[in-house]
Amino acid sequence: MTDRVYNFSAGPAVLPVPVLEEAQKNLLSLPGVGMSVLESSHRSPHFTEIIETAEANLRNLLNVPDNYSLLFLQGGASLQFSMIAINFLGGTEKPADYILTGSWGKKAIKEAKREGTVNVAWDGADGNYNRVPEASELKLSDDAAYVHFTSNETIQGVEFPVEPSVGDTPLVCDSSSDILSRPIDIAKYDLLYAGAQKNMGPSGVTFVAISDRMLGKAPEQMHALLDYNLMAENKSLYNTPPTFGVYLVMLVTKWLIEEIGGLEQMSVINKQKASMLYDAIDESGGFYKGHAQLKSRSNMNVTWTLETPELEKEFLDEAKKQGLCELKGHRSVGGIRASIYNAMPVEGVTKLRDFMATFKESH
Amino acid sequence: MTDRVYNFSAGPAVLPVPVLEEAQKNLLSLPGVGMSVLESSHRSPHFTEIIETAEANLRNLLNVPDNYSLLFLQGGASLQFSMIAINFLGGTEKPADYILTGSWGKKAIKEAKREGTVNVAWDGADGNYNRVPEASELKLSDDAAYVHFTSNETIQGVEFPVEPSVGDTPLVCDSSSDILSRPIDIAKYDLLYAGAQKNMGPSGVTFVAISDRMLGKAPEQMHALLDYNLMAENKSLYNTPPTFGVYLVMLVTKWLIEEIGGLEQMSVINKQKASMLYDAIDESGGFYKGHAQLKSRSNMNVTWTLETPELEKEFLDEAKKQGLCELKGHRSVGGIRASIYNAMPVEGVTKLRDFMATFKESH
């Protein structure tokens, strides 16, 4: 334990220590089962209990009504970029509206364009993706197949404080980097998806919540692994799911319920952590420059720059010596990025905040 | 350790104990790194070393020449059923030849038919999929885009003793359930794929070996997660791979090299294990009836029936009491199936063999 660093990686990211400890304890044999979950058939009674518990925990945390299916898929958010377009844009003459607030939205659009017409309802390029749009700025189509947005752009550190209003058009959201960080009203979404490797578990599991209404719009004939209906009918067990990943999602959601007390409480802690870092930036007199505009600041990924790349390198090197790791900004934008997902303890953020102050003093 | 059973699951399946022990030891922190591999960025230096070692181990074990790319993908063999057809059958007028020896081949054909013409070059239905074809029985097309076969049918327990000869037509193989169980001549294959959850690691990782020649046949425009070239160019890191799964593949292949001594040695052990069970069947005077014909018997999945379903149930119940678990045949064919992959110790098979003798004596 003592050799663990504070890991600010954007994903795969830090996991709760109690989750890792439970997984470690049972890695050679689940209690009473005599084999590891890694070795267990996805159709065994004990894995059935695991996947059903994971789903039940997610229904509980996200307050999901019965007319939504919850799926555990593979391929990451990147495969969802394609699956969504193949299923819901491919066979229609309608356009799909994409609200573009950063790098992941761009990737989603790239795949969608292979299948049909994409209307970019807003593009944050002018401000170098430092904010989300006002409602009045959105140029939504009258007849869009769906509206897609990225609730939190991991690379830029830009987060929608609340989902955009899109009327009756199906709302589709890439929530990879802020799912389970705060309560949401899932009834506003027809399809919500998230790679697990930030707030839910390890990489290799992709969570999808999809409404019956949206399932009804999917084509009847579809490649099995791209077929939402087939996955829903088989409760994610059409083929072998990433079983160990689902097990960790079960443990992480259990931790959220039992240790944290739910998403309201998690949200309070997350805001507190983010405020510490944004305050350090704002009170630095320009020594640290935040990337995101005030109202669009992410509570998950705090991004900032220093005066020069050399100074940033020095910041990163000194931070690492103090056990503050993986703070380098994404290679596409540079600077510093502190990813402070659910599992990042307050102590880690406090230590980073204090380091920021000391570093500034000494430079 | 003492509470571990002998797990004959067809997959996800038993893993080598030293692999589980090393993963367990480091689950909270990789030595010198300070974080779990579960929490590590796929672009971190330590994960780079893991994925490169996994690839190097596989190149070593399978004797893979430089003109092949080795990929770690998601979606299981089932997504490969579609990806292969989308990439190599979709854009061509040529048919694809499928040699059908069991349940998984059927699923592969189902997806391929969505993309083009499938010629079933041989169908084992007449014998209820109890054997592989002779070379003379294959009705191959003159101009097939590729020939697909399933080297080992997990459900029926039918295995090709050697790959079919198909001339210069690209040979594509689903090797999910016998990969790494014996040496193969990879130069005979243009695309070899395998879900990891039998002989390589946990579910959620799909291994693909693909030749440069085959990569050259793939379309230039393709959805990112279905694009072999993109995956090869990015060394499986276009998006986040299933990192923990790749780590276990690295440990399993290390175990194969260092503890077992390579695939020749593994093959000797596997044949020895399989012979014990087939001998028990053959010497039972008809009490146990093997499904597969002699020359097509699988060294990985040994399948047999007893006189009645009631007797089979009794067999399974008594076996389980002795710690011999997951022996029930697949729900689609019934009977008994003992999956004896690389990681199943000889002691487990010996105990099963002895149990079979005792059970027969007492009935």
XYZ file of C-alpha atoms in Angstrom:
726
model
C 0.000 0.000 0.000
C 2.644 2.499 0.995
C 4.236 2.398 -2.433
C 1.125 3.655 -4.217
C 1.433 7.025 -5.926
C -1.340 9.535 -6.628
C -2.319 8.644 -10.174
C -3.920 11.484 -12.136
C -4.148 9.453 -15.361
C -7.018 10.377 -17.678
C -7.810 6.721 -18.209
C -7.371 3.924 -17.557
C -7.487 5.698 -14.216
C -7.197 5.252 -10.481
C -9.591 2.745 -8.887
C -10.869 2.720 -5.300
C -8.414 0.893 -3.034
C -11.154 -1.211 -1.375
C -12.158 -2.448 -4.855
C -8.606 -3.456 -5.691
C -8.212 -5.112 -2.302
C -11.353 -7.208 -2.710
C -10.375 -8.226 -6.242
C -6.907 -9.094 -5.006
C -8.168 -11.172 -2.104
C -10.357 -13.297 -4.376
C -8.113 -13.429 -7.420
C -7.345 -17.131 -7.052
C -10.753 -18.164 -5.811
C -14.076 -16.469 -5.259
C -15.368 -17.391 -1.800
C -17.192 -20.698 -1.927
C -16.611 -21.112 -5.655
C -13.094 -22.491 -5.896
C -12.053 -20.623 -9.016
C -11.162 -17.076 -9.986
C -13.727 -14.866 -11.647
C -11.110 -14.711 -14.426
C -11.657 -18.431 -14.968
C -15.423 -18.524 -14.587
C -17.897 -19.282 -17.320
C -20.049 -16.294 -18.152
C -23.031 -18.635 -17.790
C -22.080 -19.891 -14.308
C -24.439 -19.089 -11.443
C -21.790 -17.012 -9.668
C -21.032 -14.876 -12.695
C -24.746 -14.465 -13.328
C -25.001 -13.023 -9.840
C -22.070 -10.689 -10.538
C -23.456 -9.251 -13.765
C -26.955 -8.953 -12.345
C -25.597 -7.135 -9.299
C -23.596 -4.778 -11.504
C -26.733 -3.958 -13.452
C -28.837 -3.557 -10.320
C -26.235 -1.228 -8.780
C -26.187 0.910 -11.919
C -29.981 1.045 -12.034
C -29.925 2.129 -8.419
C -27.186 4.766 -8.791
C -28.474 6.257 -12.035
C -32.130 5.776 -11.125
C -32.815 3.967 -14.394
C -36.440 3.226 -15.264
C -37.560 -0.185 -16.558
C -37.891 0.984 -20.143
C -34.104 1.172 -20.480
C -31.746 -1.713 -21.134
C -28.303 -1.594 -19.572
C -25.583 -3.298 -21.587
C -21.967 -4.270 -20.997
C -20.260 -4.282 -24.387
C -16.748 -4.276 -25.797
C -14.806 -1.979 -28.096
C -14.837 1.169 -25.980
C -16.599 4.432 -26.742
C -14.842 4.296 -30.117
C -16.917 1.331 -31.256
C -20.013 3.159 -30.026
C -19.150 6.055 -32.356
C -19.638 3.589 -35.200
C -22.448 1.465 -33.754
C -24.629 4.490 -33.122
C -24.181 5.757 -36.672
C -24.572 2.309 -38.253
C -27.776 1.648 -36.325
C -29.452 5.036 -36.238
C -28.055 7.110 -39.104
C -27.208 4.496 -41.752
C -30.675 3.560 -42.898
C -32.286 6.998 -42.735
C -32.368 10.147 -44.883
C -32.356 12.285 -41.743
C -29.223 14.055 -40.562
C -27.683 13.527 -37.142
C -26.800 16.598 -35.062
C -23.432 16.573 -33.307
C -22.470 19.182 -30.717
C -18.714 19.453 -30.945
C -16.861 20.469 -27.793
C -13.552 18.638 -28.158
C -11.416 15.786 -29.395
C -13.771 12.908 -28.661
C -16.697 14.589 -30.359
C -14.517 14.953 -33.443
C -13.802 11.253 -33.473
C -17.501 10.468 -33.078
C -18.301 12.705 -36.070
C -15.620 11.070 -38.202
C -17.271 7.663 -37.839
C -20.820 9.017 -38.187
C -19.996 10.625 -41.547
C -19.376 7.167 -42.983
C -23.058 6.417 -42.533
C -24.957 9.582 -43.421
C -25.318 13.320 -43.057
C -23.816 14.945 -40.007
C -24.936 18.433 -39.016
C -22.460 20.012 -36.631
C -24.921 21.862 -34.438
C -22.151 23.798 -32.724
C -18.374 23.755 -33.038
C -16.125 25.087 -30.295
C -13.104 25.368 -32.605
C -13.095 29.192 -32.445
C -12.296 29.132 -28.741
C -9.975 26.123 -29.051
C -12.665 24.050 -27.356
C -12.629 25.881 -24.082
C -16.379 25.918 -23.428
C -19.724 24.298 -24.098
C -22.390 26.194 -26.073
C -25.292 28.217 -24.732
C -28.691 26.795 -25.666
C -29.246 29.734 -28.004
C -26.127 28.887 -30.006
C -27.206 25.387 -31.019
C -28.247 25.006 -34.653
C -30.325 21.870 -34.359
C -31.983 20.241 -37.372
C -35.762 20.009 -37.487
C -35.715 16.314 -38.195
C -32.474 14.958 -36.728
C -32.223 11.201 -36.213
C -30.561 12.083 -32.926
C -28.453 14.736 -31.206
C -25.045 13.609 -29.990
C -22.904 15.363 -27.403
C -19.918 14.571 -25.202
C -20.846 15.390 -21.633
C -17.209 15.801 -20.614
C -14.300 16.270 -22.976
C -11.441 14.489 -21.210
C -8.678 16.117 -23.227
C -9.848 19.728 -23.066
C -11.407 19.487 -19.592
C -14.739 20.924 -20.703
C -17.976 19.615 -19.203
C -21.649 20.351 -19.773
C -23.031 21.549 -16.426
C -26.363 20.136 -17.590
C -27.377 18.216 -20.721
C -28.563 20.272 -23.720
C -32.307 20.571 -24.337
C -33.245 18.942 -27.624
C -37.011 18.538 -27.437
C -38.255 15.144 -28.522
C -35.221 14.294 -30.644
C -33.338 11.336 -29.156
C -30.395 12.561 -27.106
C -27.244 10.457 -27.375
C -24.343 11.072 -25.010
C -20.754 9.965 -24.716
C -20.438 10.061 -20.958
C -17.180 8.122 -20.717
C -15.374 10.540 -18.475
C -18.073 11.821 -16.166
C -20.520 8.958 -15.777
C -21.324 8.244 -12.129
C -19.632 11.485 -11.077
C -22.973 13.214 -10.385
C -26.696 12.471 -10.607
C -28.255 12.768 -14.053
C -31.826 12.562 -15.262
C -31.543 9.548 -17.507
C -35.047 10.023 -18.862
C -33.625 12.882 -20.922
C -31.342 10.475 -22.795
C -32.200 7.779 -25.301
C -28.679 6.399 -25.432
C -25.923 7.025 -22.940
C -22.593 5.269 -23.319
C -19.292 5.196 -21.504
C -16.011 3.390 -21.661
C -15.555 2.054 -18.132
C -11.913 2.999 -17.678
C -12.429 6.348 -15.967
C -15.188 6.119 -13.391
C -16.556 2.576 -13.614
C -13.775 0.045 -13.790
C -10.983 -1.122 -16.098
C -10.697 -0.704 -19.852
C -12.415 -3.288 -21.996
C -15.978 -2.770 -20.772
C -18.336 -0.297 -22.411
C -21.518 0.625 -20.608
C -24.618 1.472 -22.637
C -28.018 2.589 -21.357
C -30.569 2.565 -24.169
C -34.286 3.264 -24.150
C -36.900 0.929 -25.584
C -37.819 3.750 -27.951
C -34.279 3.821 -29.333
C -34.080 0.031 -29.543
C -37.228 0.164 -31.639
C -35.440 2.366 -34.177
C -32.558 -0.076 -34.740
C -32.559 -2.170 -37.941
C -33.787 -5.749 -37.730
C -30.825 -7.156 -39.634
C -27.488 -6.260 -38.158
C -24.119 -7.884 -37.507
C -24.457 -9.606 -34.153
C -21.812 -7.627 -32.296
C -23.223 -4.334 -33.627
C -26.819 -5.229 -32.784
C -28.169 -3.396 -29.734
C -31.374 -5.427 -29.737
C -29.525 -8.736 -29.776
C -27.305 -7.554 -26.927
C -30.316 -6.361 -24.945
C -32.317 -9.562 -25.532
C -29.337 -11.627 -24.370
C -28.578 -9.390 -21.405
C -25.041 -8.787 -22.713
C -24.434 -12.550 -22.858
C -24.889 -13.238 -26.576
C -21.185 -13.959 -26.638
C -18.608 -13.959 -23.855
C -18.538 -10.537 -22.179
C -15.397 -9.094 -20.572
C -16.160 -10.924 -17.359
C -13.435 -9.553 -15.096
C -14.260 -6.013 -16.171
C -17.927 -6.533 -15.322
C -16.862 -7.909 -11.929
C -14.885 -4.736 -11.242
C -17.813 -2.568 -12.367
C -19.870 -4.477 -9.817
C -17.286 -3.755 -7.103
C -16.912 -0.089 -8.066
C -20.672 0.502 -8.044
C -20.958 -1.324 -4.729
C -18.271 1.016 -3.363
C -20.205 4.019 -4.670
C -23.368 2.855 -2.958
C -21.964 1.518 0.299
C -18.880 3.639 0.936
C -19.757 6.914 -0.754
C -23.516 6.854 -0.350
C -24.591 7.497 -3.919
C -24.116 10.049 -6.667
C -25.335 13.107 -4.741
C -22.601 12.548 -2.191
C -20.060 11.683 -4.885
C -20.898 14.915 -6.663
C -20.284 16.979 -3.532
C -16.862 15.405 -3.101
C -16.013 15.824 -6.774
C -16.943 19.511 -6.714
C -14.852 20.002 -3.607
C -11.834 18.363 -5.250
C -12.205 20.348 -8.466
C -12.633 23.628 -6.581
C -9.343 23.137 -4.790
C -7.483 22.978 -8.095
C -9.439 25.709 -9.859
C -8.897 27.973 -6.848
C -5.172 27.275 -7.028
C -5.234 28.271 -10.694
C -7.368 31.367 -10.177
C -5.330 32.558 -7.192
C -1.984 32.080 -8.935
C -2.014 35.523 -10.537
C -1.618 34.059 -14.018
C 1.199 31.656 -13.119
C -1.236 28.834 -13.928
C -3.638 29.464 -16.791
C -6.809 27.363 -16.893
C -7.949 26.175 -20.310
C -11.714 25.896 -19.815
C -13.984 28.874 -19.394
C -15.537 29.276 -15.965
C -18.997 27.871 -16.653
C -17.679 24.931 -18.673
C -15.023 23.748 -16.273
C -14.853 20.005 -15.862
C -15.027 18.471 -12.415
C -13.190 15.429 -13.745
C -10.281 16.763 -15.808
C -8.669 20.030 -14.743
C -6.449 21.412 -17.515
C -4.003 24.272 -17.378
C -0.772 25.572 -18.833
C 2.299 27.316 -17.435
C 4.292 30.099 -19.094
C 6.594 27.833 -21.133
C 6.878 24.147 -22.053
C 10.158 24.088 -20.112
C 8.419 25.260 -16.963
C 5.701 22.679 -17.512
C 8.310 19.959 -17.785
C 9.893 21.105 -14.546
C 6.447 21.112 -12.905
C 5.800 17.543 -14.076
C 9.232 16.286 -13.010
C 9.006 17.779 -9.538
C 5.422 16.597 -9.093
C 6.424 13.069 -9.993
C 9.166 13.106 -7.373
C 6.453 13.801 -4.818
C 4.309 10.897 -6.009
C 1.963 13.079 -8.082
C 1.933 11.159 -11.367
C 0.429 11.182 -14.851
C -0.177 14.939 -14.854
C 1.013 15.591 -18.376
C -1.649 17.004 -20.701
C -2.763 14.978 -23.695
C -0.213 15.010 -26.506
C -2.715 16.811 -28.738
C -3.045 19.887 -26.489
C -0.092 19.865 -24.104
C 0.059 21.550 -20.717
C -1.006 19.942 -17.472
C -4.054 17.820 -16.858
C -5.167 16.514 -13.496
C -7.809 13.840 -13.863
C -9.603 13.623 -10.557
C -12.217 10.951 -11.076
C -14.367 9.478 -8.329
C -11.597 7.239 -7.016
C -9.006 10.011 -6.626
C -8.918 10.658 -2.877
C -9.277 14.186 -1.514
C -5.803 13.747 -0.013
C -4.301 13.374 -3.476
C -5.899 16.588 -4.662
C -4.879 18.411 -1.500
C -1.313 17.310 -2.015
C -1.404 18.486 -5.626
C -2.925 21.813 -4.607
C -0.189 22.315 -2.011
C 2.464 21.346 -4.527
C 1.097 23.884 -6.997
C 1.435 26.606 -4.378
C 4.979 25.602 -3.424
C 6.072 25.304 -7.032
C 4.701 28.728 -7.816
C 6.459 30.242 -4.790
C 9.790 28.799 -5.837
C 9.516 30.011 -9.435
C -5.062 -22.386 -2.745
C -6.517 -25.459 -1.091
C -10.050 -24.414 -1.916
C -9.494 -24.440 -5.660
C -11.495 -26.986 -7.661
C -10.579 -28.584 -10.991
C -12.354 -26.346 -13.454
C -13.192 -27.980 -16.788
C -15.047 -24.915 -18.106
C -14.961 -24.456 -21.882
C -14.246 -20.773 -21.477
C -13.583 -18.510 -19.753
C -11.382 -21.310 -18.522
C -8.783 -22.287 -15.959
C -5.618 -20.165 -15.875
C -2.158 -21.214 -14.688
C -1.844 -20.736 -10.926
C 1.538 -18.936 -11.197
C -0.119 -16.409 -13.523
C -2.938 -15.767 -11.066
C -0.465 -15.513 -8.198
C 1.684 -12.927 -9.965
C -1.373 -10.885 -10.975
C -2.635 -11.096 -7.404
C 0.648 -10.015 -5.873
C 0.802 -6.903 -8.055
C -2.884 -6.052 -8.140
C -2.497 -2.904 -6.052
C 0.831 -1.852 -7.447
C 3.171 -3.059 -10.139
C 6.705 -3.225 -8.716
C 8.370 0.154 -8.945
C 5.341 1.773 -10.559
C 3.032 2.558 -7.675
C -0.234 1.769 -9.407
C -2.119 -1.297 -10.574
C -1.980 -2.311 -14.208
C -5.772 -1.887 -13.990
C -5.183 1.817 -13.363
C -2.391 2.377 -15.864
C -2.605 4.463 -18.992
C -2.279 2.367 -22.111
C 0.364 4.889 -23.220
C 2.464 4.648 -20.047
C 5.992 3.243 -20.376
C 5.192 0.296 -18.136
C 2.125 -0.725 -20.124
C 4.065 -0.280 -23.349
C 6.537 -2.813 -22.004
C 3.693 -5.181 -21.113
C 2.034 -5.120 -24.532
C 5.356 -5.341 -26.356
C 6.368 -8.318 -24.221
C 3.025 -10.014 -24.897
C 3.571 -9.553 -28.618
C 7.192 -10.708 -28.464
C 6.190 -13.810 -26.487
C 3.539 -14.679 -29.057
C 5.954 -14.136 -31.938
C 8.374 -16.434 -30.180
C 5.841 -19.179 -29.337
C 4.093 -19.183 -32.713
C 7.265 -18.466 -34.674
C 5.640 -15.512 -36.428
C 7.551 -13.917 -39.318
C 7.898 -10.147 -39.669
C 5.325 -9.876 -42.424
C 2.542 -10.546 -39.938
C 0.952 -8.052 -37.561
C -0.208 -9.284 -34.181
C -3.216 -7.448 -32.783
C -5.036 -7.362 -29.460
C -8.633 -6.423 -30.207
C -11.990 -6.485 -28.464
C -15.343 -8.096 -29.232
C -14.315 -11.743 -29.130
C -14.219 -14.183 -32.037
C -17.819 -13.129 -32.683
C -16.781 -9.654 -33.794
C -14.115 -11.276 -35.988
C -16.872 -13.252 -37.744
C -18.210 -9.883 -38.891
C -14.933 -7.990 -39.336
C -13.511 -10.643 -41.628
C -16.589 -10.605 -43.839
C -16.924 -6.810 -43.812
C -13.283 -6.362 -44.785
C -12.656 -9.233 -47.172
C -16.006 -10.357 -48.565
C -18.057 -7.145 -48.565
C -16.429 -5.303 -51.425
C -15.820 -8.257 -53.734
C -17.844 -10.376 -56.152
C -15.913 -13.450 -55.085
C -17.430 -16.024 -52.739
C -15.888 -17.011 -49.439
C -15.470 -20.707 -48.684
C -16.427 -21.882 -45.192
C -15.607 -25.357 -43.911
C -18.329 -26.137 -41.401
C -17.425 -28.498 -38.579
C -19.606 -27.238 -35.718
C -21.461 -24.522 -33.861
C -18.885 -21.748 -34.124
C -18.437 -22.213 -37.839
C -22.201 -21.820 -38.186
C -22.087 -18.502 -36.365
C -19.217 -17.323 -38.551
C -21.217 -18.167 -41.678
C -24.278 -16.361 -40.402
C -22.367 -13.080 -40.170
C -20.482 -13.610 -43.443
C -23.733 -14.038 -45.372
C -24.615 -10.439 -44.536
C -21.716 -9.301 -46.702
C -21.614 -11.589 -49.711
C -21.736 -15.096 -51.101
C -20.780 -17.925 -48.806
C -19.884 -21.290 -50.281
C -20.061 -24.003 -47.650
C -17.127 -26.087 -48.814
C -18.053 -28.939 -46.507
C -20.792 -29.402 -43.914
C -20.507 -31.966 -41.143
C -24.245 -31.903 -40.397
C -24.780 -35.480 -41.666
C -22.598 -36.871 -38.911
C -23.869 -34.392 -36.335
C -20.497 -32.626 -36.538
C -18.444 -35.508 -35.250
C -15.486 -35.158 -37.616
C -13.472 -32.877 -39.877
C -13.424 -33.487 -43.641
C -10.863 -35.348 -45.692
C -9.050 -33.146 -48.203
C -10.872 -34.918 -51.035
C -14.262 -33.932 -49.627
C -13.691 -30.178 -49.749
C -15.589 -28.365 -52.502
C -13.472 -25.237 -52.714
C -14.295 -22.386 -55.096
C -11.815 -21.525 -57.829
C -11.760 -17.878 -56.896
C -12.630 -17.687 -53.188
C -11.804 -14.447 -51.353
C -10.663 -16.714 -48.535
C -11.252 -20.103 -46.957
C -12.445 -20.074 -43.356
C -12.273 -22.954 -40.917
C -12.544 -23.511 -37.174
C -9.461 -25.383 -36.047
C -11.207 -26.715 -32.956
C -14.950 -26.784 -32.377
C -15.282 -26.246 -28.638
C -18.851 -27.485 -28.401
C -18.553 -30.663 -30.441
C -14.950 -31.424 -29.463
C -13.769 -31.804 -33.049
C -10.310 -30.606 -34.057
C -8.393 -30.475 -37.318
C -5.226 -32.561 -36.810
C -3.635 -30.283 -39.406
C -4.910 -27.246 -41.293
C -6.644 -27.873 -44.638
C -4.639 -27.298 -47.834
C -6.142 -24.477 -49.857
C -3.414 -23.549 -52.333
C -2.838 -19.850 -52.662
C -6.265 -18.797 -51.388
C -5.944 -16.922 -48.087
C -6.623 -19.269 -45.191
C -8.573 -17.749 -42.297
C -8.878 -19.623 -39.024
C -10.877 -19.309 -35.831
C -8.371 -20.797 -33.447
C -10.054 -19.642 -30.243
C -10.017 -22.955 -28.469
C -6.755 -24.526 -29.549
C -4.380 -21.628 -30.079
C -1.069 -22.145 -28.279
C -1.954 -25.774 -27.591
C 0.488 -27.058 -30.246
C 2.933 -25.690 -32.814
C 1.416 -24.470 -36.055
C 2.949 -23.263 -39.302
C 1.614 -19.736 -39.314
C 2.900 -19.106 -42.842
C -0.022 -21.244 -44.042
C -2.509 -18.735 -42.610
C -3.312 -15.216 -43.732
C -5.531 -14.476 -40.754
C -5.655 -16.392 -37.518
C -7.868 -15.194 -34.680
C -8.741 -16.310 -31.183
C -10.745 -15.143 -28.241
C -8.260 -15.242 -25.375
C -10.496 -16.881 -22.806
C -9.455 -20.481 -23.365
C -5.706 -20.742 -23.790
C -4.386 -17.177 -23.638
C -5.958 -15.230 -20.808
C -9.302 -13.805 -19.718
C -12.291 -12.912 -21.867
C -12.279 -9.465 -23.443
C -9.108 -9.800 -25.509
C -9.129 -11.096 -29.058
C -5.853 -12.071 -30.660
C -5.402 -11.615 -34.402
C -2.385 -12.543 -36.524
C -2.729 -11.099 -40.005
C -0.356 -11.131 -42.967
C 0.719 -8.052 -44.862
C -0.836 -9.636 -47.938
C -4.215 -9.797 -46.191
C -3.898 -6.263 -44.803
C -3.341 -5.141 -48.387
C -6.734 -6.536 -49.357
C -8.659 -4.563 -46.716
C -10.656 -1.499 -47.846
C -9.085 1.916 -47.341
C -12.214 3.420 -45.798
C -13.513 1.526 -42.811
C -15.017 2.228 -39.403
C -12.067 2.671 -37.063
C -12.817 -0.251 -34.765
C -13.383 -2.575 -37.750
C -10.217 -1.467 -39.552
C -7.404 -4.026 -39.407
C -4.932 -1.632 -41.004
C -5.653 1.124 -38.496
C -5.252 -1.330 -35.633
C -1.995 -2.643 -37.089
C -0.573 0.826 -37.751
C -1.359 1.832 -34.171
C -0.092 -1.424 -32.681
C -3.499 -2.074 -31.078
C -3.391 1.338 -29.380
C -5.676 3.377 -31.637
C -8.070 3.440 -28.724
C -7.762 2.019 -25.225
C -7.159 -1.736 -25.415
C -8.315 -4.151 -22.706
C -5.160 -3.497 -20.719
C -5.556 -6.011 -17.910
C -6.374 -8.740 -20.400
C -3.229 -7.963 -22.393
C -1.253 -8.092 -19.131
C -2.586 -11.586 -18.425
C -1.803 -12.687 -21.986
C 1.739 -11.505 -21.316
C 1.878 -13.566 -18.103
C 0.328 -16.664 -19.704
C 2.738 -16.586 -22.644
C 5.639 -16.053 -20.251
C 4.468 -19.127 -18.337
C 4.311 -21.116 -21.577
C 7.861 -20.133 -22.458
C 9.516 -20.298 -19.047
C 7.575 -22.983 -17.194
C 6.382 -25.247 -19.998
C 9.198 -24.708 -22.472
C 7.216 -23.856 -25.579
C 4.489 -25.306 -27.760
C 6.195 -28.596 -28.610
C 6.326 -29.439 -24.932
C 2.802 -28.094 -24.346
C 1.546 -30.296 -27.159
C 3.069 -33.418 -25.614
C 1.358 -32.680 -22.299
C -1.939 -31.905 -23.995
C -1.898 -35.159 -25.964
C -1.105 -37.067 -22.794
C -4.043 -35.473 -20.974
C -6.454 -36.081 -23.837
C -5.348 -39.705 -24.227
C -6.150 -40.422 -20.603
C -9.773 -39.404 -21.134
C -10.206 -40.960 -24.578
C -8.737 -44.211 -23.230
C -11.227 -44.102 -20.364
C -14.023 -43.706 -22.913
C -12.733 -46.399 -25.271
C -12.128 -48.874 -22.485
C -15.532 -48.359 -20.886
C -17.244 -50.951 -23.089
C -19.791 -48.429 -24.305
C -20.646 -46.987 -20.882
C -19.130 -43.708 -22.104
C -19.709 -42.872 -25.756
C -17.330 -40.390 -27.362
C -18.869 -37.893 -29.767
C -15.957 -37.190 -32.117
C -14.623 -39.713 -34.596
C -11.168 -41.072 -33.866
C -9.119 -38.956 -36.271
C -10.985 -35.741 -35.432
C -10.818 -35.958 -31.660
C -10.011 -32.675 -29.967
C -7.136 -32.473 -27.543
C -8.836 -29.515 -25.888
C -12.498 -30.467 -25.453
C -13.329 -34.106 -24.825
C -17.052 -34.758 -25.333
C -19.062 -37.844 -24.506
C -22.469 -39.048 -23.454
C -23.804 -41.632 -21.047
C -26.775 -43.922 -21.560
C -29.411 -41.502 -20.259
C -29.674 -37.830 -19.274
C -30.430 -39.001 -15.737
C -27.176 -40.922 -15.563
C -25.336 -37.895 -16.949
C -26.834 -35.738 -14.231
C -25.716 -38.210 -11.586
C -22.230 -38.225 -13.131
C -22.061 -34.433 -13.016
C -23.360 -34.224 -9.448
C -20.925 -36.791 -8.107
C -18.033 -35.299 -10.035
C -18.763 -31.893 -8.582
C -18.699 -33.322 -5.053
C -15.154 -34.417 -5.791
C -14.127 -30.987 -6.998
C -14.416 -31.853 -10.713
C -16.464 -28.910 -11.959
C -18.007 -27.445 -15.108
C -18.222 -30.780 -16.897
C -21.685 -30.314 -18.324
C -21.839 -30.331 -22.127
C -22.934 -27.204 -23.953
C -26.668 -26.634 -23.754
C -26.942 -27.082 -27.525
C -25.599 -30.661 -27.554
C -25.829 -31.998 -23.993
C -23.740 -34.796 -22.516
C -20.405 -34.309 -20.818
C -17.563 -32.083 -21.911
C -14.164 -31.893 -20.273
C -12.230 -28.885 -21.459
C -8.594 -29.580 -20.759
C -6.803 -26.494 -21.996
C -3.112 -25.784 -21.421
C -3.652 -24.637 -17.841
C -5.541 -27.761 -16.725
C -2.990 -29.714 -14.704
C -2.340 -33.390 -15.435
C -3.486 -34.091 -11.866
C -6.950 -32.748 -12.674
C -7.277 -35.007 -15.689
C -5.945 -37.983 -13.749
C -8.523 -37.382 -11.050
C -11.283 -37.153 -13.657
C -10.076 -40.330 -15.355
C -10.102 -42.167 -12.043
C -13.531 -40.799 -11.222
C -14.840 -42.036 -14.591
C -13.604 -45.538 -13.773
C -15.102 -45.529 -10.280
C -18.404 -44.124 -11.491
C -18.627 -46.785 -14.178
C -17.860 -49.554 -11.678
C -20.596 -48.395 -9.338
C -23.226 -48.160 -12.096
